[in-house]
């Protein structure tokens, strides 16, 4: 049995209606909820003008493999957080800005970005350290489905 932790994901970007249905199916297959210990996500939970915010406990490996891959292949920006599993991995934030790639950042269990001395030395300057923190603080844009972004 895989190691399991709590995890959350925020998804934004632009989709057509058919792609949104695919996304909703993937979200359902991951068992994601609209809040911690909340009801499972349903398509009507999407709020125009907002990104999707989704949550789960007992997530194998702390990631949503198929969902994250689908988002990357469709150019959707997202930020995923997962807690650490003692002796296996530490808490992390994964940031995908919509360019098809994702970057992992070390964080605390409260999702606060942290940086090691070796990373500071590798970055080489105060400006580069600040840029590292800025990149980790990426704000996910709203999820736009079928061209509608504004709240009604």
N, CA, C and O atoms as a DFTB+ gen file, in Angstrom:
608 C
 N C O
     1  1       0.843      -1.179       0.000
     2  2       0.000       0.000       0.000
     3  2       0.888       1.241       0.000
     4  3       1.888       1.300       0.714
     5  1       0.517       2.216      -0.795
     6  2       1.308       3.446      -0.939
     7  2       1.170       4.335       0.299
     8  3       0.150       4.317       0.989
     9  1       2.219       5.107       0.557
    10  2       2.171       6.098       1.631
    11  2       1.182       7.183       1.233
    12  3       1.154       7.615       0.080
    13  1       0.367       7.624       2.195
    14  2      -0.717       8.559       1.896
    15  2      -0.670       9.759       2.824
    16  3      -0.380       9.640       4.014
    17  1      -0.967      10.932       2.243
    18  2      -0.980      12.185       2.997
    19  2      -2.124      13.060       2.486
    20  3      -2.778      12.725       1.498
    21  1      -2.355      14.171       3.159
    22  2      -3.320      15.158       2.687
    23  2      -2.697      15.986       1.568
    24  3      -1.490      16.229       1.552
    25  1      -3.545      16.413       0.634
    26  2      -3.068      17.215      -0.495
    27  2      -4.203      18.097      -1.003
    28  3      -5.381      17.794      -0.815
    29  1      -3.822      19.190      -1.647
    30  2      -4.803      20.086      -2.264
    31  2      -4.248      20.570      -3.593
    32  3      -3.043      20.519      -3.841
    33  1      -5.156      21.041      -4.442
    34  2      -4.746      21.567      -5.742
    35  2      -5.672      22.716      -6.120
    36  3      -6.877      22.675      -5.868
    37  1      -5.088      23.735      -6.724
    38  2      -5.831      24.868      -7.263
    39  2      -5.559      24.872      -8.761
    40  3      -4.403      24.859      -9.185
    41  1      -6.631      24.889      -9.570
    42  2      -6.499      24.781     -11.024
    43  2      -7.155      25.990     -11.687
    44  3      -8.260      26.391     -11.319
    45  1      -6.463      26.560     -12.664
    46  2      -7.007      27.674     -13.436
    47  2      -6.793      27.435     -14.918
    48  3      -6.449      26.330     -15.337
    49  1      -7.000      28.483     -15.712
    50  2      -6.779      28.379     -17.147
    51  2      -8.072      28.438     -17.928
    52  3      -9.116      28.823     -17.401
    53  1      -7.993      28.054     -19.191
    54  2      -9.145      28.149     -20.089
    55  2      -9.426      26.803     -20.734
    56  3      -8.523      26.148     -21.255
    57  1     -10.695      26.398     -20.694
    58  2     -11.142      25.133     -21.276
    59  2     -12.436      25.343     -22.040
    60  3     -13.197      26.266     -21.752
    61  1     -12.680      24.474     -23.020
    62  2     -14.014      24.457     -23.615
    63  2     -14.875      23.497     -22.788
    64  3     -14.375      22.840     -21.875
    65  1     -16.149      23.420     -23.107
    66  2     -17.080      22.617     -22.311
    67  2     -16.701      21.135     -22.288
    68  3     -16.802      20.491     -21.244
    69  1     -16.272      20.594     -23.417
    70  2     -15.895      19.178     -23.474
    71  2     -14.662      18.902     -22.609
    72  3     -14.595      17.890     -21.912
    73  1     -13.701      19.804     -22.663
    74  2     -12.498      19.642     -21.816
    75  2     -12.861      19.739     -20.334
    76  3     -12.305      19.018     -19.506
    77  1     -13.793      20.630     -20.005
    78  2     -14.225      20.745     -18.616
    79  2     -14.858      19.437     -18.135
    80  3     -14.650      19.033     -16.992
    81  1     -15.627      18.778     -19.000
    82  2     -16.200      17.475     -18.640
    83  2     -15.099      16.460     -18.361
    84  3     -15.185      15.700     -17.397
    85  1     -14.052      16.444     -19.209
    86  2     -12.907      15.551     -18.979
    87  2     -12.255      15.855     -17.636
    88  3     -11.943      14.951     -16.861
    89  1     -12.053      17.154     -17.373
    90  2     -11.441      17.568     -16.112
    91  2     -12.298      17.121     -14.935
    92  3     -11.775      16.595     -13.953
    93  1     -13.600      17.324     -15.025
    94  2     -14.503      16.927     -13.937
    95  2     -14.433      15.424     -13.689
    96  3     -14.471      14.987     -12.539
    97  1     -14.330      14.623     -14.761
    98  2     -14.202      13.171     -14.607
    99  2     -12.908      12.803     -13.893
   100  3     -12.897      11.927     -13.028
   101  1     -11.812      13.477     -14.258
   102  2     -10.531      13.217     -13.589
   103  2     -10.595      13.598     -12.114
   104  3     -10.091      12.871     -11.258
   105  1     -11.211      14.729     -11.821
   106  2     -11.360      15.176     -10.430
   107  2     -12.159      14.141      -9.640
   108  3     -11.797      13.804      -8.512
   109  1     -13.233      13.643     -10.225
   110  2     -14.047      12.625      -9.557
   111  2     -13.245      11.351      -9.310
   112  3     -13.358      10.737      -8.249
   113  1     -12.430      10.953     -10.300
   114  2     -11.640       9.727     -10.140
   115  2     -10.593       9.864      -9.038
   116  3     -10.175       8.867      -8.449
   117  1     -10.168      11.103      -8.756
   118  2      -9.210      11.346      -7.678
   119  2      -9.907      11.471      -6.322
   120  3      -9.247      11.485      -5.283
   121  1     -11.243      11.563      -6.330
   122  2     -11.992      11.677      -5.074
   123  2     -11.815      13.017      -4.393
   124  3     -11.824      13.093      -3.164
   125  1     -11.653      14.087      -5.177
   126  2     -11.406      15.404      -4.597
   127  2     -12.697      16.076      -4.130
   128  3     -13.766      15.878      -4.707
   129  1     -12.569      16.868      -3.080
   130  2     -13.705      17.565      -2.476
   131  2     -13.523      19.070      -2.606
   132  3     -12.429      19.548      -2.908
   133  1     -14.596      19.812      -2.376
   134  2     -14.565      21.268      -2.512
   135  2     -14.027      21.955      -1.263
   136  3     -13.809      23.166      -1.276
   137  1     -13.812      21.211      -0.194
   138  2     -13.149      21.714       1.020
   139  2     -12.654      20.502       1.792
   140  3     -13.043      19.371       1.502
   141  1     -11.794      20.741       2.777
   142  2     -11.301      19.630       3.588
   143  2     -12.499      18.919       4.216
   144  3     -13.344      19.561       4.841
   145  1     -12.575      17.616       4.056
   146  2     -13.667      16.797       4.580
   147  2     -15.036      17.231       4.053
   148  3     -16.059      16.970       4.686
   149  1     -15.053      17.887       2.904
   150  2     -16.296      18.378       2.315
   151  2     -16.888      17.406       1.319
   152  3     -16.431      16.273       1.168
   153  1     -17.927      17.887       0.640
   154  2     -18.601      17.051      -0.341
   155  2     -17.752      16.927      -1.607
   156  3     -16.987      17.835      -1.935
   157  1     -17.887      15.809      -2.314
   158  2     -17.121      15.605      -3.538
   159  2     -17.439      16.683      -4.575
   160  3     -18.563      17.178      -4.660
   161  1     -16.416      17.033      -5.361
   162  2     -16.594      18.028      -6.414
   163  2     -17.586      17.539      -7.452
   164  3     -17.556      16.379      -7.863
   165  1     -18.455      18.429      -7.867
   166  2     -19.372      18.235      -8.990
   167  2     -19.200      19.443      -9.903
   168  3     -18.859      20.522      -9.417
   169  1     -19.423      19.303     -11.199
   170  2     -19.220      20.428     -12.118
   171  2     -19.936      21.716     -11.711
   172  3     -19.423      22.804     -11.968
   173  1     -21.110      21.616     -11.083
   174  2     -21.827      22.834     -10.688
   175  2     -21.124      23.610      -9.573
   176  3     -21.496      24.749      -9.289
   177  1     -20.111      23.009      -8.936
   178  2     -19.343      23.710      -7.912
   179  2     -18.399      24.753      -8.495
   180  3     -17.926      25.637      -7.780
   181  1     -18.123      24.652      -9.793
   182  2     -17.237      25.637     -10.423
   183  2     -17.871      27.018     -10.326
   184  3     -19.018      27.210     -10.729
   185  1     -17.123      27.976      -9.791
   186  2     -17.593      29.364      -9.680
   187  2     -16.889      30.180     -10.757
   188  3     -15.671      30.345     -10.701
   189  1     -17.632      30.697     -11.738
   190  2     -17.003      31.531     -12.758
   191  2     -16.224      32.683     -12.114
   192  3     -16.679      33.308     -11.156
   193  1     -15.048      32.941     -12.665
   194  2     -14.204      34.001     -12.131
   195  2     -13.273      33.550     -11.020
   196  3     -12.517      34.355     -10.477
   197  1     -13.323      32.255     -10.675
   198  2     -12.469      31.702      -9.608
   199  2     -11.740      30.462     -10.132
   200  3     -12.254      29.764     -11.006
   201  1     -10.552      30.189      -9.603
   202  2      -9.928      28.898      -9.912
   203  2     -10.644      27.801      -9.120
   204  3     -11.356      28.088      -8.158
   205  1     -10.451      26.555      -9.526
   206  2     -10.977      25.427      -8.745
   207  2     -10.043      25.183      -7.574
   208  3      -8.826      25.138      -7.748
   209  1     -10.599      25.025      -6.393
   210  2      -9.838      24.687      -5.188
   211  2     -10.358      23.340      -4.698
   212  3     -11.534      23.206      -4.361
   213  1      -9.473      22.343      -4.661
   214  2      -9.881      20.972      -4.389
   215  2      -8.983      20.343      -3.327
   216  3      -7.806      20.686      -3.218
   217  1      -9.546      19.417      -2.545
   218  2      -8.873      18.898      -1.367
   219  2      -9.128      17.401      -1.193
   220  3     -10.168      16.882      -1.598
   221  1      -8.150      16.715      -0.578
   222  2      -8.328      15.299      -0.260
   223  2      -7.362      14.887       0.846
   224  3      -6.274      15.444       0.991
   225  1      -7.784      13.918       1.602
   226  2      -6.918      13.246       2.570
   227  2      -6.574      11.873       1.981
   228  3      -7.233      11.410       1.050
   229  1      -5.555      11.238       2.519
   230  2      -5.189       9.885       2.109
   231  2      -4.864       9.795       0.616
   232  3      -5.330       8.893      -0.079
   233  1      -4.057      10.744       0.139
   234  2      -3.660      10.779      -1.269
   235  2      -2.361       9.984      -1.431
   236  3      -1.343      10.315      -0.824
   237  1      -2.407       8.954      -2.239
   238  2      -1.226       8.108      -2.453
   239  2      -0.082       8.934      -3.029
   240  3      -0.224       9.565      -4.076
   241  1       1.051       8.923      -2.335
   242  2       2.233       9.648      -2.785
   243  2       2.101      11.160      -2.719
   244  3       3.029      11.878      -3.094
   245  1       0.966      11.653      -2.249
   246  2       0.776      13.099      -2.096
   247  2       0.539      13.849      -3.395
   248  3       0.570      15.080      -3.405
   249  1       0.303      13.139      -4.493
   250  2       0.093      13.831      -5.770
   251  2      -1.101      13.242      -6.506
   252  3      -1.560      12.140      -6.205
   253  1      -1.590      13.997      -7.472
   254  2      -2.718      13.596      -8.293
   255  2      -2.185      13.340      -9.701
   256  3      -2.372      14.158     -10.601
   257  1      -1.521      12.203      -9.884
   258  2      -0.763      11.919     -11.097
   259  2      -1.493      12.155     -12.402
   260  3      -1.029      12.931     -13.237
   261  1      -2.626      11.502     -12.594
   262  2      -3.345      11.636     -13.860
   263  2      -3.880      13.058     -14.040
   264  3      -3.801      13.622     -15.131
   265  1      -4.418      13.627     -12.978
   266  2      -4.967      14.985     -13.053
   267  2      -3.872      16.002     -13.359
   268  3      -4.055      16.869     -14.214
   269  1      -2.742      15.907     -12.674
   270  2      -1.648      16.845     -12.915
   271  2      -1.098      16.694     -14.336
   272  3      -0.808      17.692     -14.996
   273  1      -0.955      15.465     -14.805
   274  2      -0.473      15.238     -16.178
   275  2      -1.435      15.839     -17.194
   276  3      -1.012      16.452     -18.174
   277  1      -2.729      15.660     -16.955
   278  2      -3.737      16.199     -17.868
   279  2      -3.659      17.719     -17.889
   280  3      -3.697      18.331     -18.956
   281  1      -3.550      18.327     -16.719
   282  2      -3.432      19.787     -16.647
   283  2      -2.187      20.271     -17.392
   284  3      -2.254      21.248     -18.138
   285  1      -1.064      19.602     -17.196
   286  2       0.166      19.990     -17.887
   287  2       0.003      19.879     -19.401
   288  3       0.423      20.770     -20.139
   289  1      -0.608      18.789     -19.864
   290  2      -0.753      18.592     -21.305
   291  2      -1.754      19.556     -21.933
   292  3      -1.710      19.793     -23.140
   293  1      -2.654      20.115     -21.127
   294  2      -3.636      21.074     -21.628
   295  2      -3.254      22.523     -21.304
   296  3      -4.047      23.438     -21.525
   297  1      -2.042      22.729     -20.782
   298  2      -1.559      24.075     -20.507
   299  2      -2.300      24.787     -19.387
   300  3      -2.373      26.015     -19.364
   301  1      -2.853      24.007     -18.455
   302  2      -3.579      24.623     -17.337
   303  2      -2.623      24.896     -16.184
   304  3      -1.893      23.999     -15.760
   305  1      -2.618      26.109     -15.678
   306  2      -1.807      26.392     -14.500
   307  2      -2.439      25.775     -13.256
   308  3      -3.662      25.703     -13.130
   309  1      -1.579      25.333     -12.342
   310  2      -2.078      24.812     -11.070
   311  2      -1.002      24.934     -10.004
   312  3       0.184      25.080     -10.301
   313  1      -1.443      24.870      -8.771
   314  2      -0.550      24.781      -7.620
   315  2      -1.063      23.633      -6.760
   316  3      -2.221      23.629      -6.343
   317  1      -0.197      22.663      -6.498
   318  2      -0.559      21.531      -5.645
   319  2       0.311      21.543      -4.388
   320  3       1.520      21.759      -4.462
   321  1      -0.316      21.309      -3.239
   322  2       0.402      21.164      -1.970
   323  2       0.157      19.764      -1.451
   324  3      -0.930      19.211      -1.618
   325  1       1.173      19.190      -0.820
   326  2       0.957      17.946      -0.083
   327  2       1.788      17.976       1.184
   328  3       2.853      18.591       1.243
   329  1       1.276      17.302       2.188
   330  2       2.005      17.155       3.430
   331  2       3.151      16.171       3.266
   332  3       3.210      15.428       2.287
   333  1       4.049      16.172       4.222
   334  2       5.167      15.249       4.186
   335  2       4.814      13.903       4.791
   336  3       3.867      13.782       5.568
   337  1       5.583      12.904       4.426
   338  2       5.437      11.565       4.985
   339  2       6.760      11.220       5.662
   340  3       7.770      11.042       4.980
   341  1       6.774      11.123       6.994
   342  2       8.031      10.931       7.724
   343  2       8.875       9.784       7.163
   344  3       8.401       8.663       6.980
   345  1      10.116      10.102       6.904
   346  2      11.061       9.115       6.403
   347  2      11.005       8.904       4.898
   348  3      11.825       8.165       4.352
   349  1      10.052       9.541       4.213
   350  2       9.912       9.345       2.768
   351  2      10.092      10.645       1.987
   352  3      10.922      10.705       1.079
   353  1       9.329      11.684       2.324
   354  2       9.417      12.977       1.637
   355  2       8.879      14.067       2.552
   356  3       8.105      13.809       3.473
   357  1       9.309      15.283       2.274
   358  2       8.828      16.433       3.024
   359  2       7.651      17.079       2.317
   360  3       7.352      16.746       1.171
   361  1       6.983      17.999       2.994
   362  2       5.887      18.713       2.348
   363  2       6.408      19.464       1.123
   364  3       7.557      19.905       1.095
   365  1       5.557      19.603       0.120
   366  2       5.983      20.307      -1.089
   367  2       4.830      21.082      -1.702
   368  3       3.657      20.771      -1.495
   369  1       5.203      22.101      -2.462
   370  2       4.278      22.835      -3.323
   371  2       4.800      22.671      -4.741
   372  3       5.973      22.927      -5.014
   373  1       3.932      22.248      -5.632
   374  2       4.280      22.118      -7.045
   375  2       3.544      23.226      -7.788
   376  3       2.330      23.385      -7.656
   377  1       4.300      23.986      -8.567
   378  2       3.748      25.119      -9.307
   379  2       3.897      24.852     -10.802
   380  3       4.990      24.587     -11.305
   381  1       2.756      24.931     -11.497
   382  2       2.742      24.840     -12.955
   383  2       2.077      26.114     -13.462
   384  3       0.919      26.383     -13.139
   385  1       2.800      26.894     -14.249
   386  2       2.293      28.190     -14.695
   387  2       1.518      28.115     -16.007
   388  3       1.032      29.135     -16.495
   389  1       1.397      26.920     -16.582
   390  2       0.660      26.751     -17.830
   391  2       1.544      26.557     -19.039
   392  3       1.051      26.484     -20.164
   393  1       2.866      26.473     -18.820
   394  2       3.794      26.297     -19.942
   395  2       4.138      24.828     -20.198
   396  3       5.013      24.529     -21.011
   397  1       3.447      23.904     -19.503
   398  2       3.690      22.480     -19.706
   399  2       4.695      21.867     -18.762
   400  3       4.953      20.665     -18.827
   401  1       5.273      22.681     -17.876
   402  2       6.231      22.153     -16.910
   403  2       5.774      22.507     -15.496
   404  3       4.906      23.357     -15.303
   405  1       6.372      21.843     -14.522
   406  2       6.047      22.086     -13.119
   407  2       7.337      22.113     -12.302
   408  3       8.297      21.408     -12.614
   409  1       7.346      22.940     -11.248
   410  2       8.509      23.080     -10.380
   411  2       8.072      22.791      -8.948
   412  3       7.022      23.259      -8.508
   413  1       8.878      22.022      -8.225
   414  2       8.593      21.670      -6.835
   415  2       9.359      22.585      -5.888
   416  3      10.529      22.896      -6.114
   417  1       8.683      23.011      -4.828
   418  2       9.284      23.866      -3.802
   419  2       9.088      23.210      -2.442
   420  3       8.025      22.662      -2.151
   421  1      10.128      23.273      -1.610
   422  2      10.016      22.779      -0.247
   423  2       9.166      23.755       0.558
   424  3       9.335      24.971       0.463
   425  1       8.249      23.205       1.353
   426  2       7.374      24.021       2.190
   427  2       7.222      23.362       3.554
   428  3       7.640      22.224       3.763
   429  1       6.617      24.097       4.471
   430  2       6.264      23.526       5.765
   431  2       4.919      22.825       5.643
   432  3       4.274      22.888       4.597
   433  1       4.502      22.165       6.698
   434  2       3.178      21.540       6.719
   435  2       2.072      22.583       6.583
   436  3       0.943      22.248       6.224
   437  1       2.391      23.848       6.868
   438  2       1.431      24.941       6.709
   439  2       1.554      25.623       5.353
   440  3       0.981      26.693       5.148
   441  1       2.288      25.026       4.432
   442  2       2.470      25.517       3.064
   443  2       3.235      26.837       3.005
   444  3       2.952      27.685       2.158
   445  1       4.194      27.008       3.896
   446  2       5.080      28.178       3.850
   447  2       6.383      27.758       3.182
   448  3       7.025      26.804       3.621
   449  1       6.776      28.459       2.128
   450  2       7.978      28.104       1.378
   451  2       9.207      28.262       2.263
   452  3       9.352      29.255       2.977
   453  1      10.086      27.273       2.208
   454  2      11.353      27.302       2.948
   455  2      12.486      27.031       1.962
   456  3      12.273      26.511       0.867
   457  1      13.676      27.393       2.379
   458  2      14.819      27.243       1.491
   459  2      16.030      26.806       2.320
   460  3      16.253      27.299       3.426
   461  1      16.797      25.883       1.772
   462  2      17.979      25.382       2.467
   463  2      19.195      26.262       2.178
   464  3      19.212      27.041       1.225
   465  1      20.189      26.115       3.013
   466  2      21.430      26.849       2.800
   467  2      22.053      26.502       1.447
   468  3      22.553      27.378       0.741
   469  1      22.016      25.202       1.092
   470  2      22.610      24.800      -0.188
   471  2      21.867      25.431      -1.371
   472  3      22.487      25.779      -2.376
   473  1      20.565      25.577      -1.257
   474  2      19.792      26.218      -2.324
   475  2      20.150      27.703      -2.410
   476  3      20.289      28.243      -3.508
   477  1      20.301      28.368      -1.258
   478  2      20.699      29.780      -1.243
   479  2      22.054      29.929      -1.929
   480  3      22.238      30.818      -2.761
   481  1      23.006      29.054      -1.579
   482  2      24.333      29.118      -2.190
   483  2      24.264      28.868      -3.697
   484  3      24.980      29.505      -4.470
   485  1      23.391      27.926      -4.114
   486  2      23.250      27.646      -5.538
   487  2      22.649      28.845      -6.280
   488  3      23.082      29.172      -7.384
   489  1      21.663      29.491      -5.681
   490  2      21.037      30.645      -6.323
   491  2      22.004      31.821      -6.425
   492  3      21.984      32.557      -7.411
   493  1      22.845      32.000      -5.419
   494  2      23.970      32.910      -5.535
   495  2      23.767      34.376      -5.198
   496  3      24.750      35.081      -4.968
   497  1      22.544      34.861      -5.158
   498  2      22.339      36.277      -4.820
   499  2      21.013      36.442      -4.086
   500  3      20.115      35.605      -4.178
   501  1      20.924      37.536      -3.364
   502  2      19.690      37.845      -2.660
   503  2      18.533      37.986      -3.653
   504  3      17.424      37.519      -3.394
   505  1      18.800      38.631      -4.785
   506  2      17.771      38.821      -5.799
   507  2      17.269      37.477      -6.331
   508  3      16.071      37.311      -6.559
   509  1      18.166      36.528      -6.527
   510  2      17.771      35.206      -7.009
   511  2      16.950      34.454      -5.957
   512  3      16.024      33.720      -6.300
   513  1      17.287      34.635      -4.686
   514  2      16.511      34.007      -3.610
   515  2      15.095      34.579      -3.594
   516  3      14.121      33.833      -3.490
   517  1      14.986      35.882      -3.695
   518  2      13.667      36.526      -3.714
   519  2      12.877      36.071      -4.945
   520  3      11.671      35.844      -4.849
   521  1      13.534      35.936      -6.089
   522  2      12.865      35.458      -7.302
   523  2      12.357      34.028      -7.100
   524  3      11.282      33.678      -7.587
   525  1      13.126      33.203      -6.385
   526  2      12.714      31.841      -6.062
   527  2      11.417      31.866      -5.249
   528  3      10.465      31.152      -5.565
   529  1      11.387      32.691      -4.202
   530  2      10.178      32.806      -3.384
   531  2       9.009      33.347      -4.213
   532  3       7.886      32.859      -4.091
   533  1       9.266      34.344      -5.049
   534  2       8.212      34.915      -5.888
   535  2       7.621      33.861      -6.826
   536  3       6.404      33.797      -6.997
   537  1       8.468      33.044      -7.429
   538  2       7.982      32.003      -8.334
   539  2       7.128      30.976      -7.595
   540  3       6.148      30.469      -8.140
   541  1       7.498      30.676      -6.368
   542  2       6.736      29.720      -5.560
   543  2       5.376      30.267      -5.150
   544  3       4.464      29.500      -4.844
   545  1       5.237      31.583      -5.141
   546  2       3.984      32.234      -4.730
   547  2       3.063      32.512      -5.911
   548  3       2.206      33.392      -5.826
   549  1       3.217      31.798      -6.986
   550  2       2.397      31.969      -8.182
   551  2       0.904      31.954      -7.832
   552  3       0.435      31.079      -7.105
   553  1       0.175      32.927      -8.355
   554  2      -1.266      32.995      -8.151
   555  2      -1.968      32.361      -9.348
   556  3      -1.807      32.803     -10.486
   557  1      -2.737      31.334      -9.076
   558  2      -3.456      30.628     -10.134
   559  2      -4.610      31.516     -10.621
   560  3      -5.395      32.015      -9.814
   561  1      -4.710      31.709     -11.935
   562  2      -5.799      32.530     -12.468
   563  2      -7.133      31.777     -12.397
   564  3      -7.158      30.588     -12.080
   565  1      -8.223      32.457     -12.689
   566  2      -9.530      31.786     -12.701
   567  2      -9.563      30.666     -13.737
   568  3      -8.812      30.677     -14.712
   569  1     -10.450      29.700     -13.502
   570  2     -10.726      28.682     -14.500
   571  2     -11.860      29.200     -15.370
   572  3     -12.969      29.430     -14.889
   573  1     -11.575      29.379     -16.647
   574  2     -12.557      29.900     -17.608
   575  2     -13.042      28.727     -18.454
   576  3     -12.253      28.037     -19.099
   577  1     -14.361      28.518     -18.437
   578  2     -14.950      27.422     -19.201
   579  2     -15.852      28.009     -20.280
   580  3     -16.808      28.726     -19.982
   581  1     -15.541      27.701     -21.525
   582  2     -16.356      28.145     -22.637
   583  2     -16.389      29.645     -22.812
   584  3     -17.355      30.181     -23.355
   585  1     -15.344      30.342     -22.362
   586  2     -15.249      31.776     -22.585
   587  2     -15.901      32.642     -21.540
   588  3     -15.941      33.862     -21.702
   589  1     -16.426      32.051     -20.449
   590  2     -17.081      32.843     -19.408
   591  2     -16.207      32.919     -18.168
   592  3     -15.999      31.909     -17.495
   593  1     -15.686      34.118     -17.855
   594  2     -14.779      34.284     -16.730
   595  2     -15.384      35.104     -15.602
   596  3     -14.989      34.939     -14.447
   597  1     -16.329      35.979     -15.904
   598  2     -16.842      36.888     -14.884
   599  2     -17.905      36.215     -14.036
   600  3     -18.640      35.345     -14.504
   601  1     -17.973      36.638     -12.773
   602  2     -19.044      36.179     -11.889
   603  2     -20.352      36.810     -12.342
   604  3     -20.381      37.951     -12.803
   605  1     -21.433      36.049     -12.204
   606  2     -22.759      36.577     -12.582
   607  2     -23.386      37.321     -11.424
   608  3     -24.498      37.835     -11.550
